[in-house]
């Protein structure tokens, strides 16, 4: 396994928060993906959410990455006292990603089945049988 990293959900202010985190931790953003970049006929993005962040990553130290996204309004507001974050696992292969996804999600609720993502990785998202939220991801372009 490459790493386990925190993933934080925001109610529309992920960019503001991550600009602040960057001012504290230093470094540069490794990835920024806005919802409008994923828009298609099958995945319509309302104009008021087009510039919100679907994904932002800030490397911290040698092996850690702080990751976040804005939760689209159609999914409801994030309870900032409850389900605000996920544990993100960066797998070393598609096979490892599938094994971890299938094992950890057993008995839980799959939010996004594992498969090829629009941003080029192989990823899936679920809440395990204990209520913990996870994202398992394999990025073939990862250079870490």
PDB file of C-alpha atoms in Angstrom:
ATOM      1  CA  UNK A   1       0.000   0.000   0.000  1.00  0.00           C
ATOM      2  CA  UNK A   2       1.363   3.424  -0.927  1.00  0.00           C
ATOM      3  CA  UNK A   3      -0.352   5.501   1.767  1.00  0.00           C
ATOM      4  CA  UNK A   4      -3.423   6.256   3.837  1.00  0.00           C
ATOM      5  CA  UNK A   5      -4.406   9.931   3.771  1.00  0.00           C
ATOM      6  CA  UNK A   6      -7.185  12.067   5.312  1.00  0.00           C
ATOM      7  CA  UNK A   7      -9.942  13.250   2.944  1.00  0.00           C
ATOM      8  CA  UNK A   8     -12.164  16.115   4.107  1.00  0.00           C
ATOM      9  CA  UNK A   9     -15.614  17.047   2.749  1.00  0.00           C
ATOM     10  CA  UNK A  10     -16.549  20.736   2.612  1.00  0.00           C
ATOM     11  CA  UNK A  11     -19.814  22.620   2.039  1.00  0.00           C
ATOM     12  CA  UNK A  12     -18.444  24.769  -0.803  1.00  0.00           C
ATOM     13  CA  UNK A  13     -15.363  26.304   0.832  1.00  0.00           C
ATOM     14  CA  UNK A  14     -12.696  23.641   0.150  1.00  0.00           C
ATOM     15  CA  UNK A  15     -10.596  26.035  -1.930  1.00  0.00           C
ATOM     16  CA  UNK A  16     -10.626  28.674   0.809  1.00  0.00           C
ATOM     17  CA  UNK A  17      -9.700  26.097   3.450  1.00  0.00           C
ATOM     18  CA  UNK A  18      -6.919  24.592   1.355  1.00  0.00           C
ATOM     19  CA  UNK A  19      -5.461  28.003   0.545  1.00  0.00           C
ATOM     20  CA  UNK A  20      -5.234  28.488   4.306  1.00  0.00           C
ATOM     21  CA  UNK A  21      -3.709  25.010   4.856  1.00  0.00           C
ATOM     22  CA  UNK A  22      -1.165  25.722   2.114  1.00  0.00           C
ATOM     23  CA  UNK A  23      -0.192  28.969   3.870  1.00  0.00           C
ATOM     24  CA  UNK A  24       0.512  26.952   7.028  1.00  0.00           C
ATOM     25  CA  UNK A  25       2.095  23.770   5.608  1.00  0.00           C
ATOM     26  CA  UNK A  26       3.715  25.283   2.519  1.00  0.00           C
ATOM     27  CA  UNK A  27       4.136  23.347  -0.703  1.00  0.00           C
ATOM     28  CA  UNK A  28       2.094  23.332  -3.881  1.00  0.00           C
ATOM     29  CA  UNK A  29      -1.185  21.676  -4.780  1.00  0.00           C
ATOM     30  CA  UNK A  30      -0.606  18.327  -6.481  1.00  0.00           C
ATOM     31  CA  UNK A  31      -4.022  18.258  -8.144  1.00  0.00           C
ATOM     32  CA  UNK A  32      -7.056  20.506  -8.493  1.00  0.00           C
ATOM     33  CA  UNK A  33     -10.162  19.261 -10.345  1.00  0.00           C
ATOM     34  CA  UNK A  34     -13.298  21.422 -10.588  1.00  0.00           C
ATOM     35  CA  UNK A  35     -16.733  19.939 -11.161  1.00  0.00           C
ATOM     36  CA  UNK A  36     -17.039  21.775 -14.508  1.00  0.00           C
ATOM     37  CA  UNK A  37     -14.067  19.748 -15.789  1.00  0.00           C
ATOM     38  CA  UNK A  38     -16.133  16.563 -15.371  1.00  0.00           C
ATOM     39  CA  UNK A  39     -19.344  17.908 -16.880  1.00  0.00           C
ATOM     40  CA  UNK A  40     -20.910  15.864 -19.661  1.00  0.00           C
ATOM     41  CA  UNK A  41     -24.345  14.970 -20.990  1.00  0.00           C
ATOM     42  CA  UNK A  42     -24.459  12.130 -18.453  1.00  0.00           C
ATOM     43  CA  UNK A  43     -23.056  14.222 -15.560  1.00  0.00           C
ATOM     44  CA  UNK A  44     -24.763  17.627 -15.645  1.00  0.00           C
ATOM     45  CA  UNK A  45     -23.220  20.268 -13.367  1.00  0.00           C
ATOM     46  CA  UNK A  46     -25.370  23.201 -12.209  1.00  0.00           C
ATOM     47  CA  UNK A  47     -23.786  26.580 -12.961  1.00  0.00           C
ATOM     48  CA  UNK A  48     -23.589  27.495  -9.248  1.00  0.00           C
ATOM     49  CA  UNK A  49     -21.427  24.413  -8.603  1.00  0.00           C
ATOM     50  CA  UNK A  50     -19.196  24.460 -11.688  1.00  0.00           C
ATOM     51  CA  UNK A  51     -16.226  26.108  -9.954  1.00  0.00           C
ATOM     52  CA  UNK A  52     -16.483  24.053  -6.763  1.00  0.00           C
ATOM     53  CA  UNK A  53     -13.741  21.525  -6.160  1.00  0.00           C
ATOM     54  CA  UNK A  54     -14.306  17.893  -6.997  1.00  0.00           C
ATOM     55  CA  UNK A  55     -10.751  17.115  -5.832  1.00  0.00           C
ATOM     56  CA  UNK A  56      -7.829  19.021  -4.318  1.00  0.00           C
ATOM     57  CA  UNK A  57      -4.622  17.513  -2.943  1.00  0.00           C
ATOM     58  CA  UNK A  58      -1.881  19.156  -0.874  1.00  0.00           C
ATOM     59  CA  UNK A  59       1.237  17.056  -0.227  1.00  0.00           C
ATOM     60  CA  UNK A  60       2.451  17.469   3.349  1.00  0.00           C
ATOM     61  CA  UNK A  61       5.860  16.159   4.281  1.00  0.00           C
ATOM     62  CA  UNK A  62       7.372  13.210   2.420  1.00  0.00           C
ATOM     63  CA  UNK A  63       4.542  10.665   2.270  1.00  0.00           C
ATOM     64  CA  UNK A  64       1.355  12.450   3.327  1.00  0.00           C
ATOM     65  CA  UNK A  65      -1.347  14.149   1.290  1.00  0.00           C
ATOM     66  CA  UNK A  66      -4.277  16.165   2.611  1.00  0.00           C
ATOM     67  CA  UNK A  67      -7.198  15.714   0.203  1.00  0.00           C
ATOM     68  CA  UNK A  68     -10.632  17.353  -0.002  1.00  0.00           C
ATOM     69  CA  UNK A  69     -13.666  18.118  -2.108  1.00  0.00           C
ATOM     70  CA  UNK A  70     -16.810  20.225  -2.020  1.00  0.00           C
ATOM     71  CA  UNK A  71     -19.972  18.162  -1.626  1.00  0.00           C
ATOM     72  CA  UNK A  72     -22.487  19.070  -4.367  1.00  0.00           C
ATOM     73  CA  UNK A  73     -25.710  20.604  -3.063  1.00  0.00           C
ATOM     74  CA  UNK A  74     -27.815  17.763  -4.523  1.00  0.00           C
ATOM     75  CA  UNK A  75     -26.080  15.414  -2.042  1.00  0.00           C
ATOM     76  CA  UNK A  76     -27.087  17.590   0.923  1.00  0.00           C
ATOM     77  CA  UNK A  77     -24.973  19.521   3.383  1.00  0.00           C
ATOM     78  CA  UNK A  78     -22.114  17.802   5.148  1.00  0.00           C
ATOM     79  CA  UNK A  79     -22.607  17.454   8.887  1.00  0.00           C
ATOM     80  CA  UNK A  80     -19.461  19.142  10.118  1.00  0.00           C
ATOM     81  CA  UNK A  81     -19.814  17.310  13.437  1.00  0.00           C
ATOM     82  CA  UNK A  82     -20.297  13.862  11.937  1.00  0.00           C
ATOM     83  CA  UNK A  83     -19.506  12.579   8.426  1.00  0.00           C
ATOM     84  CA  UNK A  84     -17.092  15.220   7.269  1.00  0.00           C
ATOM     85  CA  UNK A  85     -14.074  13.098   6.367  1.00  0.00           C
ATOM     86  CA  UNK A  86     -13.039   9.867   4.702  1.00  0.00           C
ATOM     87  CA  UNK A  87      -9.952   7.691   4.894  1.00  0.00           C
ATOM     88  CA  UNK A  88      -8.275   7.586   1.487  1.00  0.00           C
ATOM     89  CA  UNK A  89      -6.076   4.613   0.598  1.00  0.00           C
ATOM     90  CA  UNK A  90      -3.634   4.951  -2.296  1.00  0.00           C
ATOM     91  CA  UNK A  91      -3.078   1.430  -3.606  1.00  0.00           C
ATOM     92  CA  UNK A  92      -0.001   0.219  -5.486  1.00  0.00           C
ATOM     93  CA  UNK A  93      -2.017  -1.651  -8.159  1.00  0.00           C
ATOM     94  CA  UNK A  94      -5.533  -2.158  -9.529  1.00  0.00           C
ATOM     95  CA  UNK A  95      -5.511  -5.619  -7.961  1.00  0.00           C
ATOM     96  CA  UNK A  96      -4.623  -4.261  -4.536  1.00  0.00           C
ATOM     97  CA  UNK A  97      -7.269  -1.538  -4.900  1.00  0.00           C
ATOM     98  CA  UNK A  98      -9.921  -4.158  -5.711  1.00  0.00           C
ATOM     99  CA  UNK A  99      -8.851  -6.438  -2.847  1.00  0.00           C
ATOM    100  CA  UNK A 100      -8.938  -3.586  -0.318  1.00  0.00           C
ATOM    101  CA  UNK A 101     -12.204  -2.178  -1.686  1.00  0.00           C
ATOM    102  CA  UNK A 102     -13.958  -5.566  -1.665  1.00  0.00           C
ATOM    103  CA  UNK A 103     -12.615  -6.511   1.755  1.00  0.00           C
ATOM    104  CA  UNK A 104     -13.296  -3.257   3.569  1.00  0.00           C
ATOM    105  CA  UNK A 105     -16.710  -2.659   1.969  1.00  0.00           C
ATOM    106  CA  UNK A 106     -18.055  -6.129   2.885  1.00  0.00           C
ATOM    107  CA  UNK A 107     -21.254  -5.634   4.858  1.00  0.00           C
ATOM    108  CA  UNK A 108     -21.150  -1.876   4.266  1.00  0.00           C
ATOM    109  CA  UNK A 109     -22.765   0.537   1.817  1.00  0.00           C
ATOM    110  CA  UNK A 110     -21.058   1.266  -1.498  1.00  0.00           C
ATOM    111  CA  UNK A 111     -21.370   4.942  -2.455  1.00  0.00           C
ATOM    112  CA  UNK A 112     -19.351   4.713  -5.675  1.00  0.00           C
ATOM    113  CA  UNK A 113     -18.422   1.312  -7.135  1.00  0.00           C
ATOM    114  CA  UNK A 114     -14.757   0.755  -7.897  1.00  0.00           C
ATOM    115  CA  UNK A 115     -13.892   1.473 -11.511  1.00  0.00           C
ATOM    116  CA  UNK A 116     -12.137   3.834 -13.884  1.00  0.00           C
ATOM    117  CA  UNK A 117     -12.673   7.461 -12.871  1.00  0.00           C
ATOM    118  CA  UNK A 118     -13.000  10.506 -15.172  1.00  0.00           C
ATOM    119  CA  UNK A 119      -9.751  11.901 -13.677  1.00  0.00           C
ATOM    120  CA  UNK A 120      -7.652   8.895 -14.703  1.00  0.00           C
ATOM    121  CA  UNK A 121      -7.450   6.733 -11.597  1.00  0.00           C
ATOM    122  CA  UNK A 122      -9.174   3.500 -10.570  1.00  0.00           C
ATOM    123  CA  UNK A 123     -11.283   4.348  -7.523  1.00  0.00           C
ATOM    124  CA  UNK A 124     -14.282   3.487  -5.385  1.00  0.00           C
ATOM    125  CA  UNK A 125     -16.004   4.912  -2.305  1.00  0.00           C
ATOM    126  CA  UNK A 126     -17.977   3.260   0.509  1.00  0.00           C
ATOM    127  CA  UNK A 127     -19.034   3.359   4.152  1.00  0.00           C
ATOM    128  CA  UNK A 128     -17.916   0.210   5.964  1.00  0.00           C
ATOM    129  CA  UNK A 129     -20.118  -1.853   8.286  1.00  0.00           C
ATOM    130  CA  UNK A 130     -18.927   0.273  11.206  1.00  0.00           C
ATOM    131  CA  UNK A 131     -19.944   3.557   9.544  1.00  0.00           C
ATOM    132  CA  UNK A 132     -16.409   4.649   8.582  1.00  0.00           C
ATOM    133  CA  UNK A 133     -16.148   6.257   5.132  1.00  0.00           C
ATOM    134  CA  UNK A 134     -13.341   5.115   2.806  1.00  0.00           C
ATOM    135  CA  UNK A 135     -12.008   5.890  -0.670  1.00  0.00           C
ATOM    136  CA  UNK A 136      -9.724   3.337  -2.338  1.00  0.00           C
ATOM    137  CA  UNK A 137      -7.754   4.682  -5.277  1.00  0.00           C
ATOM    138  CA  UNK A 138      -5.057   3.458  -7.656  1.00  0.00           C
ATOM    139  CA  UNK A 139      -3.451   6.171  -9.776  1.00  0.00           C
ATOM    140  CA  UNK A 140      -1.233   4.669 -12.493  1.00  0.00           C
ATOM    141  CA  UNK A 141       0.404   8.088 -12.991  1.00  0.00           C
ATOM    142  CA  UNK A 142       1.490   8.410  -9.355  1.00  0.00           C
ATOM    143  CA  UNK A 143       5.211   9.107  -9.119  1.00  0.00           C
ATOM    144  CA  UNK A 144       5.720   8.926  -5.351  1.00  0.00           C
TER     145      UNK A 144
END
